[in-house]
mmCIF file of C-alpha atoms in Angstrom:
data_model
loop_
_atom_site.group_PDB
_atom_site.id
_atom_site.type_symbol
_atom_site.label_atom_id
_atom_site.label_comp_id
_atom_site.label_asym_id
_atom_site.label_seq_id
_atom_site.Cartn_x
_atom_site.Cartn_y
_atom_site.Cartn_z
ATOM 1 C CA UNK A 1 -146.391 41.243 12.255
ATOM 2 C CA UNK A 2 -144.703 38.501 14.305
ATOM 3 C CA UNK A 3 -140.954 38.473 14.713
ATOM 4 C CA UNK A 4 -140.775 34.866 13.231
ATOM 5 C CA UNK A 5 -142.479 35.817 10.794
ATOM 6 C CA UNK A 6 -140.268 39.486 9.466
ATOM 7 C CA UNK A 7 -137.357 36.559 9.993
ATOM 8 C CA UNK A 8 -138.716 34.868 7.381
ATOM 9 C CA UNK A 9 -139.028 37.694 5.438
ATOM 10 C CA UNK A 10 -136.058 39.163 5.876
ATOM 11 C CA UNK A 11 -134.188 35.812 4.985
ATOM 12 C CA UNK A 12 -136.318 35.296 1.883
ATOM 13 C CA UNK A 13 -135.334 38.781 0.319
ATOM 14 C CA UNK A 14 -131.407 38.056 1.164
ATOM 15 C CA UNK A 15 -129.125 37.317 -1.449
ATOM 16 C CA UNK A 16 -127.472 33.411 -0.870
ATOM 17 C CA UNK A 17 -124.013 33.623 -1.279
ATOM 18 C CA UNK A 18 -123.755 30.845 -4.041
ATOM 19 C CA UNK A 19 -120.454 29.969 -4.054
ATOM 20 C CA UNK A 20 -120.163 29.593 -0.276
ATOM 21 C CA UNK A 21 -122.765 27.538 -0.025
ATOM 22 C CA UNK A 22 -121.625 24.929 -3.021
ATOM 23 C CA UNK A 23 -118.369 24.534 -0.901
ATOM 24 C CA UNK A 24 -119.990 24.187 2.129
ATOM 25 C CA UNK A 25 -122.628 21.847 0.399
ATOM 26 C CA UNK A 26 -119.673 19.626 -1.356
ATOM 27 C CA UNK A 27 -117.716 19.199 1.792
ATOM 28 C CA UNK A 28 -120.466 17.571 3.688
ATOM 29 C CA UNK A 29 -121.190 15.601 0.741
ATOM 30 C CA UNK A 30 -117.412 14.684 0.701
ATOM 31 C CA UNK A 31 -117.483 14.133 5.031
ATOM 32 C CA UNK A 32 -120.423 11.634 4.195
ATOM 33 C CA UNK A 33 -119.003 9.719 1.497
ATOM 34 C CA UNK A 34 -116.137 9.321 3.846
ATOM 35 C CA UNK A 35 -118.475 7.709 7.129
ATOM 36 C CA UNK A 36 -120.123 5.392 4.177
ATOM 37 C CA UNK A 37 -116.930 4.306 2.972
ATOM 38 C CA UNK A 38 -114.774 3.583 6.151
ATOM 39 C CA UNK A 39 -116.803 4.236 9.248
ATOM 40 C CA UNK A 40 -115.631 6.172 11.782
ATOM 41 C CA UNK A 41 -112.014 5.435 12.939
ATOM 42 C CA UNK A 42 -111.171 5.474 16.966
ATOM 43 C CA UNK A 43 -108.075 7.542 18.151
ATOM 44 C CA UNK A 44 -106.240 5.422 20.083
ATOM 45 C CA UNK A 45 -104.235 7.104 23.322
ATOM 46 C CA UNK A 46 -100.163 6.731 23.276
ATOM 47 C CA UNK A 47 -99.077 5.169 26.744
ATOM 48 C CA UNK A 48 -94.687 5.179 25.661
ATOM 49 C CA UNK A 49 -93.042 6.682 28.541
ATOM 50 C CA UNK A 50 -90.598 9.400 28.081
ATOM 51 C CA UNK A 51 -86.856 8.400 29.634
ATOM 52 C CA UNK A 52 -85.749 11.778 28.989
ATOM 53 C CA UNK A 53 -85.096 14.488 31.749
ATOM 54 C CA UNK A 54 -87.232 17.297 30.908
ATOM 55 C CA UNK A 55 -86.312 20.893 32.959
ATOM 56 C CA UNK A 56 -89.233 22.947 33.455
ATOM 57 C CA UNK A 57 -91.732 25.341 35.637
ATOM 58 C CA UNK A 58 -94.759 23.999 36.951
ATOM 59 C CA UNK A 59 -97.634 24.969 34.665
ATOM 60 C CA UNK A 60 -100.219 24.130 36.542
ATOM 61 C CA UNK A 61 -102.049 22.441 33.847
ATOM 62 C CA UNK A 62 -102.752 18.520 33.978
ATOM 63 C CA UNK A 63 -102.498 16.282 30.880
ATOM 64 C CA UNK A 64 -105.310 13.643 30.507
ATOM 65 C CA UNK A 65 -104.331 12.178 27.433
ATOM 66 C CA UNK A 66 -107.202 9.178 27.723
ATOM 67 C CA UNK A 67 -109.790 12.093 28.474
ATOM 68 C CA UNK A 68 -108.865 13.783 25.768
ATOM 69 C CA UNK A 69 -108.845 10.818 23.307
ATOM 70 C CA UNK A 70 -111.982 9.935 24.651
ATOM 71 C CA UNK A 71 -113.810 12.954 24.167
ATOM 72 C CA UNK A 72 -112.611 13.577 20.988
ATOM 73 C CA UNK A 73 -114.205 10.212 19.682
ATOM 74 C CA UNK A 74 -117.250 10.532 21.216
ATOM 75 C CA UNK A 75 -117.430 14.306 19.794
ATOM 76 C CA UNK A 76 -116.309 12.952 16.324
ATOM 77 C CA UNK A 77 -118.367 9.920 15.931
ATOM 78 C CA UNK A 78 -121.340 11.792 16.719
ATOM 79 C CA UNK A 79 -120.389 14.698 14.390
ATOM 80 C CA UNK A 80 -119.837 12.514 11.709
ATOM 81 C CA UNK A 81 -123.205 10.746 12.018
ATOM 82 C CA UNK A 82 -125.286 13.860 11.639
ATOM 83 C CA UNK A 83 -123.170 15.230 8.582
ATOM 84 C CA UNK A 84 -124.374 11.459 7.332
ATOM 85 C CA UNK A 85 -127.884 12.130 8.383
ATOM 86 C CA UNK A 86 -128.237 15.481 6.672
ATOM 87 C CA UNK A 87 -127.204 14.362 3.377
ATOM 88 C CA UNK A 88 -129.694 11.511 3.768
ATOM 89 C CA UNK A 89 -132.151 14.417 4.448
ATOM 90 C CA UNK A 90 -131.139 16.254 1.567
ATOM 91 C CA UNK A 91 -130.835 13.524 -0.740
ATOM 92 C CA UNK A 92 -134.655 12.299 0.288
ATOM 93 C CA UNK A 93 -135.374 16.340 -1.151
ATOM 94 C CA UNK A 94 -133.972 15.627 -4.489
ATOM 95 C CA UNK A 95 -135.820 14.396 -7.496
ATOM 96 C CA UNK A 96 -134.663 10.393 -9.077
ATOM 97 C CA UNK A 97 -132.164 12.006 -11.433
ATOM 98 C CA UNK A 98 -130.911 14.648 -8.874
ATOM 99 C CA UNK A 99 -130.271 12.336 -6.623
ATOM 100 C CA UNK A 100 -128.685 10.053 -9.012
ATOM 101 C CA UNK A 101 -126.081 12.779 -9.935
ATOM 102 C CA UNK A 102 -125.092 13.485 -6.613
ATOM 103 C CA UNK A 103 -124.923 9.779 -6.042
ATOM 104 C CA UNK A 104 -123.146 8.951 -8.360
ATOM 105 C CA UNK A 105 -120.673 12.624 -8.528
ATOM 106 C CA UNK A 106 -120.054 12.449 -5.059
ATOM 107 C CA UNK A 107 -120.896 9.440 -3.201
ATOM 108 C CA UNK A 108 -120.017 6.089 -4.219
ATOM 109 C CA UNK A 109 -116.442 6.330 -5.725
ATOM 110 C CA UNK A 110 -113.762 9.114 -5.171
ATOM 111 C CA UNK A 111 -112.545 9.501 -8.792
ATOM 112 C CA UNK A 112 -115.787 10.111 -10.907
ATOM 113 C CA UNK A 113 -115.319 13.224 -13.029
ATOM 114 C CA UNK A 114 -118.782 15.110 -14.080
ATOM 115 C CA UNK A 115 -118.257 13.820 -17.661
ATOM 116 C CA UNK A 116 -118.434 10.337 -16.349
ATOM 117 C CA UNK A 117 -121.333 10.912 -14.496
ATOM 118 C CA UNK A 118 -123.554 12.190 -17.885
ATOM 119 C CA UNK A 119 -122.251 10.067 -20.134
ATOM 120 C CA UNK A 120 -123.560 7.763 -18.224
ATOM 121 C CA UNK A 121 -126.817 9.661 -17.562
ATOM 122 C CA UNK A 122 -126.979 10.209 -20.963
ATOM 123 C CA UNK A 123 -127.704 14.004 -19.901
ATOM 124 C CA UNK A 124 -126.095 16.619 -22.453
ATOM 125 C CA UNK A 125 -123.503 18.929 -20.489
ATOM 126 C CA UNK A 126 -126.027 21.795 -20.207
ATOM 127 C CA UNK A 127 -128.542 19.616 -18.735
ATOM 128 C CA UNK A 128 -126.246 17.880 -16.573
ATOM 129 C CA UNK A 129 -124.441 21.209 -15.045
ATOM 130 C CA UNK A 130 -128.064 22.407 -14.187
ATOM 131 C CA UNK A 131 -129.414 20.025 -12.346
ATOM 132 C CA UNK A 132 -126.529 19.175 -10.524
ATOM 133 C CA UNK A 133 -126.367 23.227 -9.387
ATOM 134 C CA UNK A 134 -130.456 22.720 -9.123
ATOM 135 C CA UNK A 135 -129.610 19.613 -6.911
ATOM 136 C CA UNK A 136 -126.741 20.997 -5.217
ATOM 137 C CA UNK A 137 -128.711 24.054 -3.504
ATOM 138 C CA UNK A 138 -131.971 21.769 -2.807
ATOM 139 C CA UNK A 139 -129.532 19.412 -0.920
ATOM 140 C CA UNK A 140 -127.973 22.961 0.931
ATOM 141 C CA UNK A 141 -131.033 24.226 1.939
ATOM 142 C CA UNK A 142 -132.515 21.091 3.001
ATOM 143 C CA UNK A 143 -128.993 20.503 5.253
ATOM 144 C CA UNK A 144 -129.385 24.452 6.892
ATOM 145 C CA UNK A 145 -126.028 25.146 5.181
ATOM 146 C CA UNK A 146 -127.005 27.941 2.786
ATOM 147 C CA UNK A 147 -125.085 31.043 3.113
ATOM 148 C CA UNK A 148 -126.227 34.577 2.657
ATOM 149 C CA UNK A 149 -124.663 37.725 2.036
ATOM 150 C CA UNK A 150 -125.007 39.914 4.378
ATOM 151 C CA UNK A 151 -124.206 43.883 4.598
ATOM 152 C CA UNK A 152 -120.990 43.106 6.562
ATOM 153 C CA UNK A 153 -119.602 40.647 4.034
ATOM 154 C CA UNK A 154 -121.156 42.400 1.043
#
């Protein structure tokens, strides 16, 4: 047997560490809904001089403050545009009233509690707490951010 393939395998009989991967699934969610809302915000570099006599040893090290500032936007805005492309992904994996949950749950306003969101569905709370779960662990394993258990952590 190939070693892709006992990869597969192997992965398939693992146990997914559930609770991990909701977190980790709900925080991208949140990151995205973030980018939609406000796009990405530019650090700006701080140019005040310092008047103040400052008594030290030479370190050595060299402070780039616009190198840093620049990097870190470039870094950021490109790490927030994948996190917004994955959820895409993940929402294209979803059925209509899947996706609508997690729409509606955790993308278009801040303050929507679950109840809200069935009411509104008009899903009873069983229903509704299963498929967003169902929906929740589609969207995580269509992202790559499922989590399994492994002997270490176990």
């Amino acid at each position: 047997m190939r070693a892709e393939a006992k990869d597969v395998y192997q992965l398939a009989l693992m146990e997914i560490n559930r609770e991990e991967t909701r977190r980790r699934t709900e925080k991208e969610l949140e990151t995205a809904r973030v980018y939609n809302k406000v796009g990405f915000v530019r650090k700006e570099i701080k140019n005040t001089p310092n008047y103040e006599p400052r008594e030290h040893q030479g370190t050595n090290a060299i402070s780039k403050p616009c190198e840093d500032v620049a990097v870190w936007n470039v870094d950021n805005e490109v790490r927030l545009k994948q996190a917004h492309e994955r959820v895409q992904t993940g929402l294209r994996a979803l059925k209509r009233v899947e996706r609508q949950i997690i729409e509606m749950r955790y993308l278009e306003d801040e303050d929507v509690t679950d109840f809200q969101v069935y009411m509104e569905l008009h899903l009873s709370e069983r229903s509704y707490y299963r498929r967003k779960s169902g929906a929740l662990y589609k969207m995580a394993f269509a992202m790559g951010l499922e989590v399994y258990i492994t002997d270490e952590t176990a």
